[in-house]
PDB file of C-alpha atoms in Angstrom:
ATOM      1  CA  MET A 730     -72.508  13.437   2.057  1.00  0.00           C
ATOM      2  CA  GLY A 731     -71.775  13.418  -1.641  1.00  0.00           C
ATOM      3  CA  LEU A 732     -70.125  16.859  -1.434  1.00  0.00           C
ATOM      4  CA  ILE A 733     -67.885  15.690   1.426  1.00  0.00           C
ATOM      5  CA  PHE A 734     -66.843  12.600  -0.566  1.00  0.00           C
ATOM      6  CA  LEU A 735     -66.108  14.769  -3.618  1.00  0.00           C
ATOM      7  CA  GLY A 736     -63.989  17.122  -1.474  1.00  0.00           C
ATOM      8  CA  VAL A 737     -61.981  14.257  -0.016  1.00  0.00           C
ATOM      9  CA  ALA A 738     -61.481  12.749  -3.460  1.00  0.00           C
ATOM     10  CA  THR A 739     -60.297  16.093  -4.858  1.00  0.00           C
ATOM     11  CA  LEU A 740     -57.866  16.549  -1.930  1.00  0.00           C
ATOM     12  CA  ALA A 741     -56.562  12.996  -2.406  1.00  0.00           C
ATOM     13  CA  ALA A 742     -55.992  13.625  -6.119  1.00  0.00           C
ATOM     14  CA  ALA A 743     -54.153  16.872  -5.389  1.00  0.00           C
ATOM     15  CA  VAL A 744     -51.934  15.143  -2.799  1.00  0.00           C
ATOM     16  CA  THR A 745     -51.173  12.386  -5.287  1.00  0.00           C
ATOM     17  CA  GLN A 746     -50.176  14.855  -7.972  1.00  0.00           C
ATOM     18  CA  PHE A 747     -47.940  16.723  -5.484  1.00  0.00           C
ATOM     19  CA  VAL A 748     -46.186  13.508  -4.512  1.00  0.00           C
ATOM     20  CA  ILE A 749     -45.697  12.568  -8.198  1.00  0.00           C
ATOM     21  CA  ARG A 750     -44.223  16.001  -9.058  1.00  0.00           C
ATOM     22  CA  SER A 751     -42.008  15.986  -5.955  1.00  0.00           C
ATOM     23  CA  THR A 752     -40.737  12.478  -6.771  1.00  0.00           C
ATOM     24  CA  ALA A 753     -40.022  13.461 -10.339  1.00  0.00           C
ATOM     25  CA  SER A 754     -38.157  16.559  -9.187  1.00  0.00           C
ATOM     26  CA  LEU A 755     -36.087  14.478  -6.747  1.00  0.00           C
ATOM     27  CA  GLN A 756     -35.298  11.905  -9.431  1.00  0.00           C
ATOM     28  CA  THR A 757     -34.121  14.717 -11.731  1.00  0.00           C
ATOM     29  CA  ARG A 758     -31.845  16.073  -9.045  1.00  0.00           C
ATOM     30  CA  VAL A 759     -30.423  12.663  -8.240  1.00  0.00           C
ATOM     31  CA  THR A 760     -29.761  12.101 -11.928  1.00  0.00           C
ATOM     32  CA  ASN A 761     -27.976  15.453 -12.147  1.00  0.00           C
ATOM     33  CA  TRP A 762     -25.819  14.639  -9.104  1.00  0.00           C
ATOM     34  CA  THR A 763     -24.771  11.263 -10.472  1.00  0.00           C
ATOM     35  CA  GLU A 764     -24.146  12.265 -14.053  1.00  0.00           C
ATOM     36  CA  PRO A 765     -20.444  12.575 -14.936  1.00  0.00           C
ATOM     37  CA  LEU A 766     -19.154  16.145 -15.228  1.00  0.00           C
ATOM     38  CA  PRO A 767     -18.691  17.435 -18.784  1.00  0.00           C
ATOM     39  CA  GLY A 768     -15.080  18.292 -19.508  1.00  0.00           C
ATOM     40  CA  SER A 769     -15.905  21.848 -20.539  1.00  0.00           C
ATOM     41  CA  MET A 770     -18.602  23.906 -22.235  1.00  0.00           C
ATOM     42  CA  GLU A 771     -18.589  26.996 -24.435  1.00  0.00           C
ATOM     43  CA  GLY A 772     -21.489  29.096 -25.651  1.00  0.00           C
ATOM     44  CA  HIS A 773     -23.624  32.197 -25.319  1.00  0.00           C
ATOM     45  CA  ALA A 774     -24.312  32.600 -21.576  1.00  0.00           C
ATOM     46  CA  SER A 775     -27.567  33.991 -20.213  1.00  0.00           C
ATOM     47  CA  VAL A 776     -27.245  35.633 -16.824  1.00  0.00           C
ATOM     48  CA  ILE A 777     -29.372  34.139 -14.044  1.00  0.00           C
ATOM     49  CA  ASP A 778     -27.912  36.206 -11.185  1.00  0.00           C
ATOM     50  CA  GLY A 779     -24.573  37.655 -10.119  1.00  0.00           C
ATOM     51  CA  ASP A 780     -22.837  34.297  -9.837  1.00  0.00           C
ATOM     52  CA  THR A 781     -24.870  31.964 -12.035  1.00  0.00           C
ATOM     53  CA  VAL A 782     -25.319  31.689 -15.814  1.00  0.00           C
ATOM     54  CA  GLU A 783     -26.944  29.272 -18.214  1.00  0.00           C
ATOM     55  CA  ILE A 784     -25.458  27.850 -21.435  1.00  0.00           C
ATOM     56  CA  ALA A 785     -27.574  25.635 -23.710  1.00  0.00           C
ATOM     57  CA  GLY A 786     -30.000  24.809 -20.906  1.00  0.00           C
ATOM     58  CA  GLN A 787     -27.265  24.020 -18.361  1.00  0.00           C
ATOM     59  CA  ARG A 788     -27.113  26.087 -15.147  1.00  0.00           C
ATOM     60  CA  ILE A 789     -23.522  26.978 -14.184  1.00  0.00           C
ATOM     61  CA  ARG A 790     -22.559  28.323 -10.730  1.00  0.00           C
ATOM     62  CA  PHE A 791     -19.212  30.132 -10.661  1.00  0.00           C
ATOM     63  CA  ASN A 792     -16.690  28.302  -8.475  1.00  0.00           C
ATOM     64  CA  GLY A 793     -15.295  29.896  -5.294  1.00  0.00           C
ATOM     65  CA  ILE A 794     -17.268  33.176  -5.235  1.00  0.00           C
ATOM     66  CA  ASP A 795     -20.603  34.368  -3.884  1.00  0.00           C
ATOM     67  CA  ALA A 796     -22.520  37.390  -5.229  1.00  0.00           C
ATOM     68  CA  PRO A 797     -25.387  39.227  -3.502  1.00  0.00           C
ATOM     69  CA  GLU A 798     -28.774  37.545  -3.946  1.00  0.00           C
ATOM     70  CA  SER A 799     -31.252  38.892  -6.495  1.00  0.00           C
ATOM     71  CA  ARG A 800     -33.479  40.349  -3.750  1.00  0.00           C
ATOM     72  CA  GLN A 801     -30.621  41.557  -1.554  1.00  0.00           C
ATOM     73  CA  TYR A 802     -30.017  45.253  -0.864  1.00  0.00           C
ATOM     74  CA  CYS A 803     -26.787  46.889   0.362  1.00  0.00           C
ATOM     75  CA  ASP A 804     -25.935  50.383   1.632  1.00  0.00           C
ATOM     76  CA  ASP A 805     -23.963  52.740  -0.597  1.00  0.00           C
ATOM     77  CA  ALA A 806     -21.314  55.227   0.555  1.00  0.00           C
ATOM     78  CA  LYS A 807     -23.986  57.661   1.772  1.00  0.00           C
ATOM     79  CA  GLY A 808     -25.956  55.017   3.650  1.00  0.00           C
ATOM     80  CA  PHE A 809     -28.748  54.715   1.078  1.00  0.00           C
ATOM     81  CA  ASP A 810     -29.823  51.217   0.171  1.00  0.00           C
ATOM     82  CA  TYR A 811     -29.584  49.943  -3.402  1.00  0.00           C
ATOM     83  CA  PRO A 812     -30.349  46.574  -5.147  1.00  0.00           C
ATOM     84  CA  CYS A 813     -26.809  45.193  -5.015  1.00  0.00           C
ATOM     85  CA  GLY A 814     -27.952  41.777  -6.223  1.00  0.00           C
ATOM     86  CA  ARG A 815     -29.598  43.162  -9.342  1.00  0.00           C
ATOM     87  CA  ARG A 816     -26.706  45.531  -9.871  1.00  0.00           C
ATOM     88  CA  ALA A 817     -24.246  42.613  -9.905  1.00  0.00           C
ATOM     89  CA  ALA A 818     -26.361  40.684 -12.397  1.00  0.00           C
ATOM     90  CA  GLN A 819     -26.638  43.673 -14.718  1.00  0.00           C
ATOM     91  CA  ALA A 820     -22.904  44.360 -14.629  1.00  0.00           C
ATOM     92  CA  LEU A 821     -22.133  40.680 -15.296  1.00  0.00           C
ATOM     93  CA  ASP A 822     -24.480  40.713 -18.282  1.00  0.00           C
ATOM     94  CA  GLU A 823     -22.583  43.667 -19.763  1.00  0.00           C
ATOM     95  CA  PHE A 824     -19.182  42.149 -18.997  1.00  0.00           C
ATOM     96  CA  LEU A 825     -20.053  38.872 -20.761  1.00  0.00           C
ATOM     97  CA  ALA A 826     -21.574  40.671 -23.758  1.00  0.00           C
ATOM     98  CA  ALA A 827     -18.269  42.432 -24.417  1.00  0.00           C
ATOM     99  CA  SER A 828     -16.423  39.180 -25.297  1.00  0.00           C
ATOM    100  CA  ARG A 829     -18.381  36.109 -26.262  1.00  0.00           C
ATOM    101  CA  PRO A 830     -18.611  33.145 -26.084  1.00  0.00           C
ATOM    102  CA  LEU A 831     -18.077  32.068 -22.466  1.00  0.00           C
ATOM    103  CA  HIS A 832     -15.871  29.020 -21.792  1.00  0.00           C
ATOM    104  CA  CYS A 833     -16.303  27.036 -18.562  1.00  0.00           C
ATOM    105  CA  SER A 834     -14.524  24.010 -17.104  1.00  0.00           C
ATOM    106  CA  PHE A 835     -16.181  22.126 -14.227  1.00  0.00           C
ATOM    107  CA  VAL A 836     -15.119  20.953 -10.809  1.00  0.00           C
ATOM    108  CA  ASP A 837     -18.357  19.767  -9.210  1.00  0.00           C
ATOM    109  CA  ARG A 838     -22.137  19.898  -8.981  1.00  0.00           C
ATOM    110  CA  ASP A 839     -23.877  21.740  -6.154  1.00  0.00           C
ATOM    111  CA  ARG A 840     -26.756  20.442  -4.054  1.00  0.00           C
ATOM    112  CA  TYR A 841     -29.246  21.756  -6.638  1.00  0.00           C
ATOM    113  CA  GLY A 842     -27.610  19.802  -9.429  1.00  0.00           C
ATOM    114  CA  ARG A 843     -26.063  22.856 -11.061  1.00  0.00           C
ATOM    115  CA  LEU A 844     -22.593  22.574 -12.604  1.00  0.00           C
ATOM    116  CA  VAL A 845     -19.914  24.396 -10.625  1.00  0.00           C
ATOM    117  CA  GLY A 846     -17.129  25.777 -12.820  1.00  0.00           C
ATOM    118  CA  ASN A 847     -14.363  28.211 -13.583  1.00  0.00           C
ATOM    119  CA  CYS A 848     -15.305  30.455 -16.485  1.00  0.00           C
ATOM    120  CA  ASN A 849     -13.407  32.745 -18.856  1.00  0.00           C
ATOM    121  CA  ARG A 850     -14.593  35.151 -21.557  1.00  0.00           C
ATOM    122  CA  ALA A 851     -13.463  34.661 -25.159  1.00  0.00           C
ATOM    123  CA  ASP A 852     -10.586  37.060 -24.460  1.00  0.00           C
ATOM    124  CA  GLY A 853      -9.367  34.823 -21.616  1.00  0.00           C
ATOM    125  CA  ARG A 854     -10.404  37.039 -18.693  1.00  0.00           C
ATOM    126  CA  SER A 855     -11.567  35.140 -15.627  1.00  0.00           C
ATOM    127  CA  VAL A 856     -15.145  35.993 -14.785  1.00  0.00           C
ATOM    128  CA  GLN A 857     -14.723  35.125 -11.122  1.00  0.00           C
ATOM    129  CA  LYS A 858     -11.640  37.293 -10.683  1.00  0.00           C
ATOM    130  CA  TRP A 859     -13.365  40.213 -12.380  1.00  0.00           C
ATOM    131  CA  LEU A 860     -16.510  39.972 -10.254  1.00  0.00           C
ATOM    132  CA  VAL A 861     -14.470  39.961  -7.007  1.00  0.00           C
ATOM    133  CA  GLU A 862     -12.036  42.652  -8.207  1.00  0.00           C
ATOM    134  CA  VAL A 863     -14.805  45.141  -8.958  1.00  0.00           C
ATOM    135  CA  GLY A 864     -16.620  44.341  -5.733  1.00  0.00           C
ATOM    136  CA  LEU A 865     -19.652  42.631  -7.236  1.00  0.00           C
ATOM    137  CA  ALA A 866     -18.930  39.331  -5.517  1.00  0.00           C
ATOM    138  CA  LEU A 867     -16.917  37.991  -2.589  1.00  0.00           C
ATOM    139  CA  ASP A 868     -14.195  35.411  -2.349  1.00  0.00           C
ATOM    140  CA  TRP A 869     -15.948  32.437  -0.672  1.00  0.00           C
ATOM    141  CA  PRO A 870     -13.283  30.822   1.557  1.00  0.00           C
ATOM    142  CA  ARG A 871     -15.438  27.771   2.171  1.00  0.00           C
ATOM    143  CA  TYR A 872     -14.962  26.766  -1.446  1.00  0.00           C
ATOM    144  CA  SER A 873     -12.179  28.944  -2.867  1.00  0.00           C
ATOM    145  CA  ASN A 874      -9.249  28.219  -0.557  1.00  0.00           C
ATOM    146  CA  GLY A 875      -8.517  31.950  -0.909  1.00  0.00           C
ATOM    147  CA  ALA A 876      -8.133  31.836  -4.678  1.00  0.00           C
ATOM    148  CA  PHE A 877      -9.645  35.321  -5.053  1.00  0.00           C
ATOM    149  CA  ALA A 878      -8.430  36.851  -1.745  1.00  0.00           C
ATOM    150  CA  ALA A 879      -6.011  39.244  -3.504  1.00  0.00           C
ATOM    151  CA  GLU A 880      -8.786  40.589  -5.772  1.00  0.00           C
ATOM    152  CA  GLN A 881     -11.003  41.065  -2.721  1.00  0.00           C
ATOM    153  CA  VAL A 882      -8.331  43.064  -0.868  1.00  0.00           C
ATOM    154  CA  SER A 883      -7.957  45.294  -3.941  1.00  0.00           C
ATOM    155  CA  ALA A 884     -11.716  45.912  -4.147  1.00  0.00           C
ATOM    156  CA  LYS A 885     -11.995  46.585  -0.393  1.00  0.00           C
ATOM    157  CA  VAL A 886      -9.121  49.071  -0.333  1.00  0.00           C
ATOM    158  CA  ALA A 887     -10.533  50.941  -3.329  1.00  0.00           C
ATOM    159  CA  HIS A 888     -14.135  50.824  -1.953  1.00  0.00           C
ATOM    160  CA  ARG A 889     -15.435  49.275  -5.166  1.00  0.00           C
ATOM    161  CA  GLY A 890     -18.872  47.674  -5.478  1.00  0.00           C
ATOM    162  CA  VAL A 891     -20.330  46.441  -2.207  1.00  0.00           C
ATOM    163  CA  TRP A 892     -17.239  47.703  -0.377  1.00  0.00           C
ATOM    164  CA  GLN A 893     -18.410  51.338  -0.836  1.00  0.00           C
ATOM    165  CA  GLY A 894     -20.722  50.949   2.151  1.00  0.00           C
ATOM    166  CA  ARG A 895     -22.277  48.383   4.529  1.00  0.00           C
ATOM    167  CA  PHE A 896     -23.470  44.976   3.361  1.00  0.00           C
ATOM    168  CA  ASP A 897     -24.086  41.459   4.571  1.00  0.00           C
ATOM    169  CA  PRO A 898     -22.029  38.650   3.007  1.00  0.00           C
ATOM    170  CA  PRO A 899     -24.440  36.757   0.742  1.00  0.00           C
ATOM    171  CA  TRP A 900     -24.142  33.552   2.813  1.00  0.00           C
ATOM    172  CA  ASP A 901     -25.153  35.471   5.967  1.00  0.00           C
ATOM    173  CA  TRP A 902     -27.980  37.249   4.147  1.00  0.00           C
ATOM    174  CA  ARG A 903     -29.420  33.923   2.943  1.00  0.00           C
ATOM    175  CA  ALA A 904     -29.285  32.513   6.474  1.00  0.00           C
ATOM    176  CA  ALA A 905     -31.111  35.544   7.850  1.00  0.00           C
ATOM    177  CA  ASN A 906     -33.680  35.803   5.014  1.00  0.00           C
ATOM    178  CA  PRO A 907     -34.631  32.244   3.981  1.00  0.00           C
ATOM    179  CA  ASP A 908     -38.064  33.368   2.858  1.00  0.00           C
ATOM    180  CA  ARG A 909     -36.596  35.920   0.450  1.00  0.00           C
ATOM    181  CA  VAL A 910     -34.086  33.666  -1.257  1.00  0.00           C
ATOM    182  CA  GLU A 911     -35.146  32.585  -4.745  1.00  0.00           C
ATOM    183  CA  THR A 912     -35.123  28.843  -5.333  1.00  0.00           C
ATOM    184  CA  VAL A 913     -33.378  27.511  -8.429  1.00  0.00           C
ATOM    185  CA  SER A 914     -36.750  26.910 -10.081  1.00  0.00           C
ATOM    186  CA  GLU A 915     -37.871  30.485  -9.338  1.00  0.00           C
ATOM    187  CA  GLN A 916     -34.763  32.157 -10.677  1.00  0.00           C
ATOM    188  CA  SER A 917     -35.519  33.944 -13.960  1.00  0.00           C
ATOM    189  CA  THR A 918     -33.765  32.555 -16.954  1.00  0.00           C
ATOM    190  CA  GLY A 919     -34.796  35.645 -18.894  1.00  0.00           C
ATOM    191  CA  PHE A 920     -32.679  38.312 -17.281  1.00  0.00           C
ATOM    192  CA  GLY A 921     -30.720  38.671 -20.497  1.00  0.00           C
ATOM    193  CA  LEU A 922     -33.696  40.175 -22.255  1.00  0.00           C
ATOM    194  CA  LEU A 923     -33.008  43.348 -20.236  1.00  0.00           C
ATOM    195  CA  GLY A 924     -29.690  43.870 -21.966  1.00  0.00           C
ATOM    196  CA  SER A 925     -28.450  41.087 -24.182  1.00  0.00           C
ATOM    197  CA  GLY A 926     -31.269  40.485 -26.647  1.00  0.00           C
ATOM    198  CA  CYS A 927     -32.628  37.181 -25.316  1.00  0.00           C
ATOM    199  CA  LYS A 928     -36.023  37.351 -27.031  1.00  0.00           C
ATOM    200  CA  VAL A 929     -36.899  33.718 -27.882  1.00  0.00           C
ATOM    201  CA  LYS A 930     -39.759  32.453 -25.692  1.00  0.00           C
ATOM    202  CA  GLY A 931     -39.533  28.863 -24.486  1.00  0.00           C
ATOM    203  CA  ASN A 932     -43.083  27.751 -23.593  1.00  0.00           C
ATOM    204  CA  ILE A 933     -44.307  24.375 -22.259  1.00  0.00           C
ATOM    205  CA  SER A 934     -47.656  23.262 -23.742  1.00  0.00           C
ATOM    206  CA  VAL A 935     -50.365  22.860 -21.117  1.00  0.00           C
ATOM    207  CA  ASN A 936     -52.034  20.044 -23.096  1.00  0.00           C
ATOM    208  CA  SER A 937     -49.110  17.963 -24.257  1.00  0.00           C
ATOM    209  CA  GLY A 938     -46.216  19.101 -22.086  1.00  0.00           C
ATOM    210  CA  GLU A 939     -44.203  19.670 -25.261  1.00  0.00           C
ATOM    211  CA  HIS A 940     -41.342  22.236 -25.135  1.00  0.00           C
ATOM    212  CA  ILE A 941     -41.946  24.817 -27.891  1.00  0.00           C
ATOM    213  CA  TYR A 942     -40.124  28.066 -28.595  1.00  0.00           C
ATOM    214  CA  HIS A 943     -41.645  31.147 -30.244  1.00  0.00           C
ATOM    215  CA  LEU A 944     -39.729  33.723 -32.251  1.00  0.00           C
ATOM    216  CA  PRO A 945     -40.575  37.454 -32.434  1.00  0.00           C
ATOM    217  CA  GLY A 946     -43.073  37.929 -35.247  1.00  0.00           C
ATOM    218  CA  GLN A 947     -44.660  34.499 -35.016  1.00  0.00           C
ATOM    219  CA  GLU A 948     -48.440  34.243 -34.542  1.00  0.00           C
ATOM    220  CA  TYR A 949     -48.425  33.345 -30.817  1.00  0.00           C
ATOM    221  CA  PHE A 950     -45.316  35.228 -29.706  1.00  0.00           C
ATOM    222  CA  ASP A 951     -47.007  38.250 -28.173  1.00  0.00           C
ATOM    223  CA  GLU A 952     -49.638  36.322 -26.284  1.00  0.00           C
ATOM    224  CA  THR A 953     -47.211  33.719 -24.911  1.00  0.00           C
ATOM    225  CA  VAL A 954     -46.345  34.352 -21.242  1.00  0.00           C
ATOM    226  CA  ILE A 955     -43.159  32.830 -19.834  1.00  0.00           C
ATOM    227  CA  THR A 956     -43.406  31.434 -16.271  1.00  0.00           C
ATOM    228  CA  PRO A 957     -39.948  30.343 -15.023  1.00  0.00           C
ATOM    229  CA  SER A 958     -41.404  28.535 -11.964  1.00  0.00           C
ATOM    230  CA  LYS A 959     -43.080  26.118 -14.412  1.00  0.00           C
ATOM    231  CA  GLY A 960     -39.817  25.384 -16.228  1.00  0.00           C
ATOM    232  CA  GLU A 961     -40.410  27.892 -19.012  1.00  0.00           C
ATOM    233  CA  ARG A 962     -37.588  30.182 -20.080  1.00  0.00           C
ATOM    234  CA  TRP A 963     -36.119  32.731 -22.502  1.00  0.00           C
ATOM    235  CA  PHE A 964     -33.419  31.887 -25.047  1.00  0.00           C
ATOM    236  CA  CYS A 965     -30.881  34.211 -26.595  1.00  0.00           C
ATOM    237  CA  SER A 966     -31.044  32.518 -30.002  1.00  0.00           C
ATOM    238  CA  GLU A 967     -32.933  29.893 -31.945  1.00  0.00           C
ATOM    239  CA  ALA A 968     -29.805  27.684 -31.949  1.00  0.00           C
ATOM    240  CA  GLU A 969     -29.694  27.829 -28.163  1.00  0.00           C
ATOM    241  CA  ALA A 970     -33.334  26.787 -27.927  1.00  0.00           C
ATOM    242  CA  ARG A 971     -32.776  23.832 -30.254  1.00  0.00           C
ATOM    243  CA  ALA A 972     -29.635  22.788 -28.397  1.00  0.00           C
ATOM    244  CA  ALA A 973     -31.704  22.655 -25.185  1.00  0.00           C
ATOM    245  CA  GLY A 974     -34.224  20.294 -26.862  1.00  0.00           C
ATOM    246  CA  TRP A 975     -37.064  22.716 -27.656  1.00  0.00           C
ATOM    247  CA  ARG A 976     -38.813  22.757 -31.017  1.00  0.00           C
ATOM    248  CA  ARG A 977     -39.973  25.760 -33.076  1.00  0.00           C
ATOM    249  CA  SER A 978     -43.633  26.761 -33.028  1.00  0.00           C
ATOM    250  CA  LYS A 979     -45.352  25.858 -36.284  1.00  0.00           C
ATOM    251  CA  ARG A 980     -47.056  29.257 -36.446  1.00  0.00           C
TER     252      ARG A 980
END
């Protein structure tokens, strides 16, 4: 009888914690939706996926375009499949690294609370136009009003990027593969460490919940594991970590 009571009590405690976390998450999203849009933002952008970046802790979704999902595959000119989602993210990372910082102006927030904006490199080149022109993303008529239709025609005629073979538009792929679509909390904020030197580890203390970053060479850097689903992340610089509200590890 005692074991049954203990089991019920444990289950009740787990349910309570789930409700608390879910409520906190919902409150955070509601706050994000109701916050006024910043006029613009400029900084070192970390690539999340082919159409999303992060600057100083703020997720930014490019306006009017849609890139293949991180787990999406497309067919190349010979009919072989390849990771078109990852390919788009890698190419975007290289494109942004060639002319920093990134400057974005905002038009909205999406249903996940992310800022939606138009972004240009330091040299003035539109990131959205480039992504569509090289076939790494599609003009998304639902939100673009055809703003990137000309770039898409150019990419399609030249068989660039996804237009080299067969592919599903990202919005159709998501609808057909809901179980394979990464949620916003699951999306890695550390993609940049593959190519842009994002090597600062942002860890959340299990005991205190404090947000602490670790630099290469510090005592706990090597043993610290980053788990994006728990809110932990990588930073591209110490200044970026501080701007996001994280403090430096004491050792």
